[in-house]
XYZ file of N, CA and C in Angstrom:
846
model
N -49.812 3.636 39.280
C -48.529 4.117 38.744
C -48.323 3.529 37.353
N -48.055 4.403 36.357
C -47.810 3.882 35.018
C -46.323 3.593 34.833
N -45.983 3.037 33.662
C -44.608 2.601 33.429
C -43.631 3.765 33.464
N -44.049 4.936 32.983
C -43.166 6.091 32.982
C -42.758 6.465 34.402
N -43.707 6.402 35.321
C -43.381 6.732 36.709
C -42.494 5.666 37.347
N -42.664 4.406 36.934
C -41.802 3.343 37.450
C -40.369 3.505 36.957
N -40.229 3.932 35.696
C -38.887 4.095 35.125
C -38.165 5.280 35.762
N -38.914 6.357 36.002
C -38.315 7.563 36.547
C -38.997 7.945 37.872
N -38.867 7.121 38.918
C -39.554 7.425 40.181
C -39.061 8.737 40.776
N -40.018 9.610 41.093
C -39.678 10.864 41.737
C -39.065 11.916 40.848
N -38.900 11.606 39.553
C -38.218 12.564 38.698
C -39.152 13.655 38.192
N -40.438 13.346 38.115
C -41.407 14.326 37.650
C -42.077 15.010 38.831
N -42.408 16.280 38.634
C -43.313 16.960 39.558
C -44.723 16.611 39.094
N -45.173 15.455 39.479
C -46.419 14.925 38.930
C -47.611 15.737 39.372
N -48.583 15.829 38.488
C -49.842 16.450 38.847
C -50.467 15.650 39.991
N -51.224 16.314 40.793
C -51.889 15.635 41.904
C -53.395 15.845 41.787
N -54.020 15.123 40.851
C -55.442 15.332 40.633
C -56.283 14.763 41.762
N -57.459 15.307 41.882
C -58.458 14.753 42.794
C -58.786 13.338 42.336
N -58.657 12.376 43.236
C -58.863 10.980 42.848
C -60.294 10.697 42.419
N -61.201 11.649 42.651
C -62.578 11.451 42.228
C -62.845 11.916 40.811
N -61.870 12.507 40.153
C -62.092 13.052 38.815
C -62.103 11.937 37.779
N -62.819 12.180 36.687
C -63.013 11.137 35.679
C -61.724 10.762 34.965
N -60.949 11.767 34.527
C -59.739 11.460 33.769
C -58.776 10.643 34.622
N -58.593 11.055 35.872
C -57.734 10.282 36.776
C -58.255 8.857 36.919
N -59.547 8.714 37.004
C -60.150 7.380 37.109
C -59.841 6.553 35.866
N -59.949 7.158 34.687
C -59.645 6.435 33.446
C -58.187 5.974 33.428
N -57.283 6.836 33.927
C -55.862 6.488 33.935
C -55.611 5.304 34.862
N -56.157 5.383 36.069
C -55.968 4.325 37.056
C -56.558 3.011 36.573
N -57.746 3.072 35.983
C -58.425 1.858 35.520
C -57.914 1.374 34.164
N -57.052 2.178 33.535
C -56.528 1.869 32.200
C -57.662 1.641 31.203
N -58.646 2.544 31.273
C -59.811 2.413 30.402
C -59.766 3.326 29.191
N -58.643 4.033 28.999
C -58.477 4.836 27.794
C -58.195 3.908 26.608
N -58.893 4.148 25.512
C -58.702 3.334 24.309
C -57.816 4.081 23.308
N -57.249 3.322 22.384
C -56.428 3.904 21.322
C -56.901 3.357 19.985
N -57.033 4.262 19.007
C -57.291 3.851 17.627
C -56.193 4.432 16.752
N -55.995 3.814 15.588
C -54.890 4.194 14.713
C -55.422 4.617 13.343
N -54.994 5.800 12.881
C -55.403 6.268 11.553
C -54.182 6.314 10.642
N -54.289 5.747 9.431
C -53.123 5.676 8.547
C -52.723 7.033 7.973
N -51.432 7.174 7.738
C -50.851 8.328 7.051
C -50.146 7.780 5.814
N -50.467 8.340 4.663
C -50.168 7.701 3.376
C -49.285 8.585 2.505
N -48.362 7.972 1.796
C -47.548 8.686 0.817
C -48.394 9.034 -0.402
N -48.447 10.313 -0.730
C -49.193 10.757 -1.909
C -48.462 10.356 -3.185
N -47.161 10.180 -3.085
C -46.359 9.870 -4.261
C -46.539 8.441 -4.745
N -46.543 7.471 -3.804
C -46.557 6.070 -4.244
C -47.576 5.200 -3.505
N -48.501 5.824 -2.761
C -49.593 5.097 -2.104
C -49.109 4.037 -1.116
N -47.985 4.309 -0.462
C -47.503 3.413 0.588
C -47.782 4.038 1.951
N -47.687 3.223 2.991
C -47.936 3.697 4.348
C -46.698 4.356 4.947
N -46.866 5.571 5.460
C -45.809 6.171 6.273
C -45.922 5.658 7.707
N -47.157 5.508 8.163
C -47.384 5.024 9.527
C -48.800 5.322 9.949
N -49.000 5.439 11.267
C -50.327 5.693 11.831
C -50.226 6.686 12.975
N -51.251 7.526 13.091
C -51.370 8.373 14.269
C -52.203 7.644 15.313
N -51.714 7.630 16.548
C -52.464 7.046 17.658
C -53.401 8.105 18.223
N -54.699 7.794 18.231
C -55.722 8.720 18.697
C -56.411 8.132 19.926
N -56.473 8.900 20.985
C -57.061 8.391 22.237
C -58.571 8.560 22.225
N -59.244 7.652 22.893
C -60.688 7.709 23.070
C -61.023 7.343 24.520
N -62.021 7.998 25.063
C -62.517 7.626 26.378
C -63.458 6.442 26.267
N -63.934 5.940 27.393
C -64.870 4.813 27.355
C -66.078 5.122 26.476
N -66.498 4.151 25.704
C -67.591 4.346 24.757
C -68.864 4.749 25.481
N -69.525 5.788 24.941
C -70.762 6.264 25.516
C -70.586 7.280 26.628
N -69.347 7.479 27.080
C -69.073 8.448 28.138
C -69.057 9.857 27.550
N -69.366 10.851 28.372
C -69.321 12.236 27.895
C -67.906 12.656 27.513
N -66.901 11.929 27.984
C -65.500 12.215 27.648
C -64.956 11.195 26.653
N -65.787 10.738 25.753
C -65.324 9.743 24.776
C -64.357 10.342 23.759
N -64.578 11.589 23.345
C -63.744 12.192 22.304
C -62.417 12.687 22.875
N -61.416 12.764 21.995
C -60.089 13.224 22.419
C -60.130 14.667 22.903
N -60.888 15.521 22.226
C -60.940 16.931 22.620
C -61.577 17.090 23.996
N -62.625 16.313 24.261
C -63.274 16.379 25.573
C -62.349 15.872 26.668
N -61.609 14.803 26.390
C -60.665 14.256 27.360
C -59.570 15.266 27.699
N -59.008 15.879 26.656
C -57.923 16.831 26.874
C -58.391 18.035 27.675
N -59.573 18.546 27.340
C -60.114 19.686 28.081
C -60.364 19.319 29.544
N -60.880 18.114 29.777
C -61.135 17.669 31.140
C -59.832 17.501 31.916
N -58.799 16.964 31.265
C -57.502 16.793 31.932
C -56.928 18.134 32.359
N -57.116 19.158 31.537
C -56.645 20.487 31.914
C -57.444 21.034 33.095
N -58.752 20.854 33.051
C -59.583 21.331 34.163
C -59.229 20.620 35.468
N -58.946 19.326 35.354
C -58.661 18.525 36.537
C -57.193 18.596 36.966
N -56.406 19.392 36.217
C -54.987 19.607 36.526
C -54.189 18.297 36.533
N -54.470 17.459 35.536
C -53.715 16.210 35.419
C -53.289 15.976 33.971
N -52.981 17.080 33.268
C -52.685 16.971 31.838
C -51.439 16.131 31.568
N -50.391 16.343 32.392
C -49.164 15.584 32.150
C -49.379 14.099 32.402
N -50.026 13.763 33.489
C -50.307 12.353 33.779
C -51.158 11.741 32.666
N -52.113 12.516 32.172
C -52.983 12.048 31.090
C -52.180 11.801 29.807
N -51.336 12.744 29.435
C -50.572 12.592 28.191
C -49.562 11.442 28.277
N -48.958 11.274 29.442
C -48.027 10.160 29.609
C -48.748 8.816 29.509
N -49.927 8.751 30.099
C -50.710 7.511 30.028
C -51.136 7.214 28.599
N -51.534 8.245 27.868
C -51.925 8.067 26.467
C -50.743 7.581 25.629
N -49.579 8.178 25.850
C -48.393 7.791 25.089
C -48.018 6.342 25.359
N -48.010 5.964 26.631
C -47.668 4.580 26.965
C -48.669 3.599 26.361
N -49.950 3.945 26.442
C -50.998 3.095 25.891
C -50.800 2.896 24.388
N -50.491 3.990 23.684
C -50.267 3.913 22.245
C -49.077 3.021 21.916
N -47.975 3.204 22.641
C -46.770 2.405 22.394
C -47.035 0.920 22.634
N -47.716 0.628 23.743
C -47.985 -0.765 24.096
C -48.844 -1.443 23.029
N -49.908 -0.779 22.617
C -50.818 -1.396 21.640
C -50.215 -1.460 20.251
N -49.403 -0.476 19.917
C -48.705 -0.494 18.630
C -47.734 -1.677 18.575
N -46.983 -1.853 19.640
C -46.027 -2.958 19.683
C -46.746 -4.299 19.616
N -47.846 -4.412 20.356
C -48.600 -5.659 20.366
C -49.174 -5.978 18.980
N -49.612 -4.935 18.267
C -50.205 -5.126 16.944
C -49.159 -5.238 15.839
N -47.876 -5.009 16.196
C -46.788 -5.031 15.213
C -47.104 -4.089 14.045
N -47.445 -2.861 14.405
C -47.801 -1.862 13.409
C -46.669 -1.574 12.436
N -47.040 -1.269 11.212
C -46.063 -0.974 10.165
C -45.733 0.513 10.133
N -44.522 0.815 9.696
C -44.129 2.206 9.529
C -43.872 2.898 10.852
N -44.265 4.153 10.917
C -43.983 4.979 12.087
C -45.241 5.190 12.930
N -45.007 5.357 14.226
C -46.083 5.618 15.177
C -46.065 7.099 15.532
N -47.171 7.799 15.259
C -47.305 9.219 15.574
C -47.997 9.348 16.931
N -47.333 10.019 17.876
C -47.809 10.142 19.252
C -48.014 11.618 19.579
N -49.172 11.953 20.115
C -49.493 13.346 20.422
C -48.971 13.757 21.792
N -48.439 14.966 21.848
C -47.970 15.537 23.106
C -48.101 17.055 22.998
N -48.469 17.695 24.085
C -48.658 19.147 24.049
C -47.354 19.872 24.361
N -47.248 21.085 23.827
C -46.088 21.922 24.137
C -46.033 22.231 25.631
N -47.201 22.382 26.254
C -47.239 22.716 27.681
C -46.578 21.644 28.529
N -46.751 20.368 28.139
C -46.147 19.266 28.902
C -44.705 19.010 28.482
N -44.472 18.973 27.181
C -43.121 18.665 26.701
C -42.150 19.811 26.971
N -42.655 21.040 26.996
C -41.787 22.196 27.199
C -41.826 22.751 28.601
N -42.474 22.049 29.527
C -42.532 22.515 30.908
C -41.216 22.331 31.630
N -41.242 22.577 32.928
C -40.017 22.495 33.734
C -39.381 21.115 33.679
N -40.207 20.078 33.507
C -39.703 18.709 33.425
C -39.698 18.189 31.995
N -39.640 19.105 31.025
C -39.794 18.710 29.636
C -38.774 17.695 29.152
N -37.477 17.939 29.439
C -36.455 16.996 29.000
C -36.623 15.662 29.714
N -36.972 15.700 31.013
C -37.250 14.462 31.735
C -38.394 13.699 31.079
N -39.421 14.422 30.658
C -40.543 13.781 29.996
C -40.094 13.169 28.676
N -39.279 13.883 27.933
C -38.762 13.353 26.669
C -37.939 12.091 26.912
N -37.108 12.108 27.952
C -36.319 10.917 28.287
C -37.232 9.735 28.611
N -38.271 10.008 29.381
C -39.182 8.943 29.775
C -39.927 8.371 28.577
N -40.324 9.243 27.656
C -41.008 8.778 26.448
C -40.107 7.838 25.640
N -38.852 8.209 25.504
C -37.913 7.369 24.742
C -37.670 6.044 25.458
N -37.501 6.095 26.776
C -37.275 4.865 27.537
C -38.481 3.935 27.448
N -39.671 4.517 27.445
C -40.874 3.699 27.330
C -40.969 3.056 25.964
N -40.612 3.792 24.918
C -40.541 3.196 23.580
C -39.666 1.947 23.614
N -38.509 2.094 24.199
C -37.557 0.968 24.234
C -38.081 -0.175 25.093
N -38.832 0.163 26.131
C -39.400 -0.885 26.983
C -40.358 -1.771 26.197
N -41.031 -1.171 25.218
C -41.943 -1.944 24.374
C -41.290 -2.364 23.053
N -39.965 -2.213 23.002
C -39.162 -2.633 21.853
C -39.575 -1.926 20.565
N -39.911 -0.663 20.714
C -40.157 0.203 19.563
C -38.957 1.134 19.441
N -38.224 1.029 18.353
C -37.043 1.863 18.180
C -37.439 3.336 18.059
N -36.659 4.253 18.658
C -37.001 5.676 18.582
C -37.176 6.196 17.160
N -36.442 5.622 16.191
C -36.568 6.115 14.815
C -37.882 5.717 14.147
N -38.710 4.965 14.870
C -40.032 4.631 14.352
C -41.120 5.486 14.995
N -40.715 6.432 15.824
C -41.677 7.289 16.528
C -41.634 8.713 15.998
N -42.819 9.304 15.891
C -42.962 10.721 15.553
C -43.789 11.365 16.660
N -43.223 12.363 17.332
C -43.941 13.048 18.399
C -44.574 14.318 17.833
N -45.903 14.327 17.810
C -46.678 15.451 17.280
C -46.921 16.458 18.382
N -46.376 17.650 18.214
C -46.493 18.685 19.245
C -47.614 19.645 18.878
N -48.534 19.851 19.820
C -49.625 20.804 19.632
C -49.469 21.966 20.598
N -50.132 23.075 20.308
C -50.113 24.229 21.201
C -48.796 24.972 21.228
N -47.954 24.773 20.239
C -46.606 25.374 20.231
C -46.634 26.885 19.997
N -47.585 27.384 19.214
C -47.580 28.813 18.899
C -47.995 29.665 20.101
N -48.707 29.063 21.069
C -49.138 29.795 22.267
C -48.183 29.592 23.436
N -47.203 28.722 23.272
C -46.296 28.398 24.380
C -45.289 29.522 24.563
N -45.134 29.987 25.786
C -44.357 31.209 26.046
C -42.874 30.974 26.288
N -42.435 29.712 26.336
C -41.012 29.429 26.559
C -40.496 28.480 25.467
N -40.379 28.984 24.249
C -39.976 28.114 23.136
C -38.591 27.490 23.319
N -37.715 28.148 24.084
C -36.377 27.577 24.287
C -36.454 26.267 25.057
N -37.327 26.221 26.084
C -37.489 24.984 26.842
C -38.087 23.885 25.975
N -39.042 24.251 25.147
C -39.641 23.274 24.237
C -38.604 22.769 23.246
N -37.765 23.662 22.752
C -36.720 23.277 21.799
C -35.725 22.301 22.436
N -35.403 22.485 23.701
C -34.491 21.554 24.371
C -35.054 20.136 24.367
N -36.347 20.018 24.633
C -36.982 18.702 24.674
C -37.083 18.086 23.283
N -37.463 18.881 22.290
C -37.574 18.331 20.929
C -36.204 17.952 20.382
N -35.182 18.727 20.729
C -33.829 18.402 20.283
C -33.345 17.094 20.903
N -33.725 16.860 22.149
C -33.372 15.585 22.782
C -34.005 14.429 22.020
N -35.289 14.553 21.698
C -35.982 13.493 20.958
C -35.320 13.254 19.605
N -34.974 14.318 18.913
C -34.334 14.173 17.602
C -32.934 13.575 17.724
N -32.242 13.892 18.808
C -30.868 13.387 18.986
C -30.831 11.871 19.137
N -31.904 11.286 19.672
C -31.928 9.823 19.840
C -32.563 9.119 18.633
N -32.955 9.897 17.626
C -33.460 9.289 16.398
C -34.946 9.419 16.155
N -35.696 9.909 17.153
C -37.124 10.120 16.952
C -37.342 11.353 16.080
N -38.518 11.431 15.464
C -38.876 12.592 14.664
C -39.845 13.466 15.445
N -39.846 14.752 15.106
C -40.739 15.716 15.749
C -41.591 16.373 14.674
N -42.888 16.453 14.930
C -43.824 17.117 14.019
C -44.527 18.247 14.746
N -44.815 19.315 14.030
C -45.690 20.356 14.548
C -47.075 20.099 13.980
N -48.050 19.988 14.860
C -49.401 19.613 14.445
C -50.265 20.843 14.193
N -51.061 20.786 13.123
C -52.061 21.823 12.870
C -51.507 23.158 12.444
N -50.428 23.177 11.640
C -49.851 24.446 11.202
C -50.810 25.156 10.249
N -50.992 26.466 10.483
C -51.950 27.253 9.709
C -51.285 28.231 8.749
N -50.002 28.462 8.886
C -49.345 29.451 8.037
C -49.339 30.843 8.637
N -49.777 30.991 9.884
C -49.761 32.291 10.552
C -48.326 32.663 10.935
N -48.157 33.928 11.306
C -46.815 34.394 11.683
C -46.274 33.610 12.882
N -47.125 33.369 13.878
C -46.662 32.642 15.071
C -46.333 31.194 14.737
N -47.100 30.585 13.848
C -46.814 29.206 13.427
C -45.497 29.125 12.672
N -45.262 30.072 11.774
C -44.020 30.078 11.006
C -42.819 30.347 11.909
N -43.009 31.180 12.927
C -41.927 31.432 13.890
C -41.576 30.156 14.649
N -42.593 29.388 15.032
C -42.348 28.122 15.728
C -41.631 27.138 14.815
N -41.983 27.120 13.555
C -41.312 26.258 12.565
C -39.817 26.585 12.540
N -39.495 27.877 12.526
C -38.093 28.309 12.502
C -37.387 27.957 13.804
N -38.045 28.187 14.926
C -37.433 27.979 16.238
C -37.198 26.508 16.543
N -38.168 25.665 16.217
C -38.126 24.263 16.644
C -37.526 23.320 15.603
N -37.480 23.739 14.356
C -36.892 22.929 13.279
C -37.423 21.485 13.293
N -38.713 21.325 13.111
C -39.304 19.980 13.123
C -38.934 19.194 11.878
N -39.101 17.884 11.962
C -38.877 17.014 10.811
C -40.100 16.983 9.897
N -41.278 17.154 10.514
C -42.532 17.124 9.767
C -43.430 18.279 10.199
N -44.276 18.683 9.270
C -45.348 19.628 9.547
C -46.660 18.956 9.172
N -47.605 18.933 10.124
C -48.953 18.459 9.810
C -49.841 19.688 9.653
N -50.354 19.872 8.462
C -51.106 21.069 8.129
C -52.488 21.056 8.772
N -52.945 22.216 9.180
C -54.297 22.344 9.703
C -55.301 21.882 8.645
N -56.284 21.102 9.067
C -57.246 20.533 8.123
C -58.000 21.606 7.356
N -58.159 22.791 7.936
C -58.881 23.867 7.247
C -58.129 24.375 6.030
N -56.811 24.141 5.994
C -56.025 24.521 4.828
C -56.213 23.562 3.653
N -56.544 22.318 3.961
C -56.554 21.289 2.929
C -57.952 20.848 2.499
N -58.940 20.985 3.375
C -60.285 20.554 3.003
C -60.855 21.460 1.915
N -61.380 20.833 0.850
C -61.947 21.543 -0.309
C -60.910 22.381 -1.040
N -59.659 21.993 -0.965
C -58.619 22.765 -1.639
C -58.780 22.731 -3.157
N -59.394 21.673 -3.677
C -59.616 21.586 -5.125
C -60.536 22.687 -5.629
N -61.262 23.340 -4.723
C -62.218 24.382 -5.113
C -61.775 25.782 -4.714
N -60.597 25.918 -4.139
C -60.185 27.202 -3.587
C -58.837 27.667 -4.123
N -58.857 28.768 -4.870
C -57.615 29.353 -5.379
C -56.765 29.902 -4.235
N -57.420 30.487 -3.213
C -56.684 31.069 -2.096
C -55.941 29.997 -1.306
N -56.627 28.895 -1.000
C -55.966 27.807 -0.283
C -54.831 27.223 -1.109
N -55.047 27.108 -2.412
C -54.000 26.573 -3.295
C -52.766 27.461 -3.256
N -52.967 28.769 -3.257
C -51.856 29.718 -3.212
C -51.082 29.598 -1.902
N -51.820 29.561 -0.787
C -51.170 29.459 0.527
C -50.414 28.148 0.658
N -51.062 27.063 0.254
C -50.420 25.762 0.397
C -49.224 25.626 -0.537
N -49.325 26.213 -1.727
C -48.177 26.196 -2.634
C -46.961 26.867 -2.017
N -47.187 27.973 -1.305
C -46.082 28.668 -0.639
C -45.498 27.816 0.485
N -46.356 27.106 1.219
C -45.868 26.237 2.288
C -45.100 25.043 1.738
N -45.541 24.529 0.609
C -44.809 23.425 -0.040
C -43.409 23.889 -0.422
N -43.308 25.084 -0.984
C -42.000 25.616 -1.376
C -41.105 25.833 -0.155
N -41.685 26.358 0.924
C -40.906 26.577 2.151
C -40.449 25.255 2.750
N -41.326 24.252 2.730
C -40.960 22.934 3.261
C -39.825 22.321 2.462
N -39.848 22.485 1.148
C -38.770 21.961 0.310
C -37.455 22.657 0.646
N -37.518 23.951 0.862
C -36.320 24.722 1.205
C -35.741 24.272 2.540
N -36.641 23.964 3.492
C -36.191 23.581 4.834
C -36.057 22.070 5.010
N -36.328 21.328 3.943
C -36.250 19.858 3.985
C -37.168 19.288 5.084
N -38.383 19.807 5.126
C -39.394 19.375 6.082
C -40.484 18.607 5.344
N -40.907 17.491 5.905
C -41.976 16.686 5.307
C -43.326 17.311 5.646
N -44.203 17.433 4.642
C -45.546 17.958 4.860
C -46.565 16.827 4.859
N -47.484 16.890 5.813
C -48.603 15.950 5.887
C -49.898 16.759 5.866
N -50.760 16.477 4.909
C -52.064 17.135 4.833
C -53.065 16.353 5.664
N -53.789 17.035 6.544
C -54.818 16.402 7.372
C -56.200 16.679 6.790
N -57.172 15.884 7.214
C -58.554 16.138 6.845
C -58.877 15.898 5.390
N -58.179 14.951 4.757
C -58.425 14.664 3.340
C -59.633 13.729 3.234
N -60.696 14.217 2.621
C -61.950 13.471 2.619
C -62.552 13.278 1.236
N -61.787 13.604 0.188
C -62.335 13.417 -1.163
C -61.220 13.126 -2.154
N -61.585 12.460 -3.239
C -60.632 12.155 -4.308
C -60.100 13.435 -4.944
N -60.977 14.430 -5.118
C -60.546 15.672 -5.772
C -59.508 16.410 -4.934
N -59.689 16.433 -3.614
C -58.694 17.089 -2.762
C -57.380 16.317 -2.762
N -57.447 14.997 -2.777
C -56.230 14.198 -2.806
C -55.455 14.449 -4.093
N -56.160 14.530 -5.215
C -55.491 14.828 -6.492
C -54.867 16.222 -6.459
N -55.581 17.185 -5.903
C -55.063 18.551 -5.827
C -53.807 18.623 -4.968
N -53.796 17.902 -3.862
C -52.623 17.876 -2.991
C -51.435 17.227 -3.689
N -51.709 16.167 -4.449
C -50.643 15.522 -5.211
C -50.059 16.487 -6.238
N -50.926 17.252 -6.900
C -50.466 18.203 -7.908
C -49.603 19.303 -7.303
N -49.894 19.684 -6.060
C -49.129 20.725 -5.378
C -47.797 20.215 -4.828
N -47.645 18.900 -4.752
C -46.390 18.345 -4.255
C -46.364 18.057 -2.772
N -47.539 17.991 -2.126
C -47.593 17.591 -0.718
C -47.215 16.113 -0.628
N -46.335 15.779 0.309
C -45.777 14.430 0.334
C -46.681 13.359 0.912
N -47.441 13.710 1.969
C -48.219 12.694 2.687
C -49.593 13.256 3.048
N -50.529 12.348 3.292
C -51.894 12.771 3.588
C -52.534 11.841 4.610
N -53.530 12.385 5.300
C -54.266 11.657 6.331
C -55.704 12.147 6.306
N -56.647 11.252 6.469
C -58.048 11.644 6.489
C -58.940 10.459 6.196
N -60.229 10.657 6.324
C -61.171 9.544 6.189
C -61.160 8.932 4.794
N -60.837 9.715 3.767
C -60.764 9.131 2.427
C -59.661 8.077 2.344
N -58.620 8.270 3.129
C -57.465 7.369 3.118
C -57.568 6.272 4.165
N -58.474 6.407 5.103
C -58.643 5.378 6.120
C -59.170 5.944 7.421
N -60.178 5.306 7.976
C -60.756 5.732 9.249
C -59.925 5.195 10.413
N -59.979 5.861 11.566
C -59.298 5.320 12.748
C -59.872 3.957 13.120
N -58.987 3.038 13.501
C -59.419 1.690 13.865
C -58.532 1.174 14.991
N -59.036 0.190 15.708
C -58.276 -0.353 16.836
C -57.053 -1.141 16.365
N -57.052 -1.558 15.113
C -55.930 -2.313 14.563
C -55.293 -1.514 13.430
N -53.968 -1.294 13.454
C -53.311 -0.606 12.342
C -53.467 -1.405 11.042
N -53.641 -0.697 9.928
C -53.795 -1.384 8.648
C -52.430 -1.761 8.092
N -52.442 -2.715 7.159
C -51.206 -3.164 6.524
C -50.981 -2.532 5.164
N -52.039 -1.956 4.577
C -51.919 -1.391 3.238
C -52.936 -0.266 3.071
N -52.699 0.583 2.082
C -53.591 1.689 1.775
C -54.880 1.144 1.157
N -56.012 1.763 1.496
C -57.284 1.251 0.985
C -57.410 1.406 -0.533
N -58.353 0.658 -1.092
C -58.471 0.561 -2.559
C -58.793 1.906 -3.199
N -59.721 2.674 -2.629
C -60.128 3.913 -3.291
C -58.998 4.942 -3.321
N -58.197 4.992 -2.257
C -57.060 5.912 -2.254
C -55.992 5.451 -3.249
N -55.714 4.145 -3.278
C -54.737 3.624 -4.242
C -55.172 3.923 -5.671
N -56.467 3.778 -5.944
C -56.981 4.026 -7.288
C -56.700 5.453 -7.730
N -56.892 6.403 -6.817
C -56.623 7.808 -7.132
C -55.130 8.049 -7.315
N -54.325 7.543 -6.384
C -52.897 7.858 -6.380
C -52.116 7.125 -7.465
N -52.637 6.021 -7.940
C -51.924 5.271 -8.966
C -52.280 5.721 -10.380
N -53.248 6.627 -10.508
C -53.591 7.179 -11.816
C -52.578 8.234 -12.223
N -52.355 8.416 -13.536
C -51.496 9.521 -13.993
C -52.048 10.847 -13.488
N -51.148 11.722 -13.088
C -51.549 12.983 -12.485
C -52.047 13.948 -13.551
N -53.361 14.131 -13.599
C -53.976 15.060 -14.534
C -55.009 15.867 -13.757
N -54.618 17.036 -13.285
C -55.480 17.811 -12.411
C -55.843 19.136 -13.060
N -57.118 19.412 -13.117
C -57.599 20.715 -13.566
C -58.474 21.270 -12.453
N -57.918 22.192 -11.670
C -58.632 22.709 -10.517
C -59.761 23.634 -10.947
N -60.929 23.424 -10.378
C -62.088 24.266 -10.664
C -62.314 25.178 -9.477
N -61.583 26.294 -9.434
C -61.621 27.154 -8.261
C -62.859 28.036 -8.264
N -63.416 28.161 -7.072
C -64.582 29.027 -6.914
C -64.218 30.390 -6.343
N -62.977 30.571 -6.003
C -62.562 31.855 -5.434
C -61.480 31.713 -4.433
């Protein structure tokens, strides 16, 4: 039994996975690991916070986050898995005294399900149990454009926002369904799909699309975070477009310990005067 179940005994319609399944075993044994990747202000090279990324036991076929999530769905224990990941992230973040905000992943299917508000309540209570104030948490919602009951999801996200936590939509692509979710859910942050931002310094089309999203975000007072930033040229291009924050290997790799400052190579780029001449290939 994890802390969320202790706080809210009997309140969730908990998944009942086969006790022989790997994901359930990882949850029971508390063998899921967490690493933290920094998210950086493009404007002044300061830390906004870190995203908590789950990992399975090293060397296991379910070591990656994508493999774990797919297995949890197959084993019908997705909610138990996501709750365990969230608690693990909060506990390790608190222990490490991480700076800035903690970004926690949660799926629309779990947060917007029949017990969605209960799950949101439990997440907030768990934050407080580890003495992490709700205003230091950002809940990253994935799978929102495919979720068929946006009203239920909105109830849960509104609860999180009402207590001071922030809500982000993860992996926004600029599609009609993504933009509809942006309107419906009114998130505090948008994390852009990495395919929109990678090699943006070389793409006129990506620059055009991202420029439109920057303008829309300014109109809606939504913070934009670019994912998958892996080069100095892309970071400069994002700064020129007015994207507020960035995340990616150029800015810092995931690590078991949250960093205290932005790495030297990213600071060097961001502290230079902004002089960008995009060399678009098409």
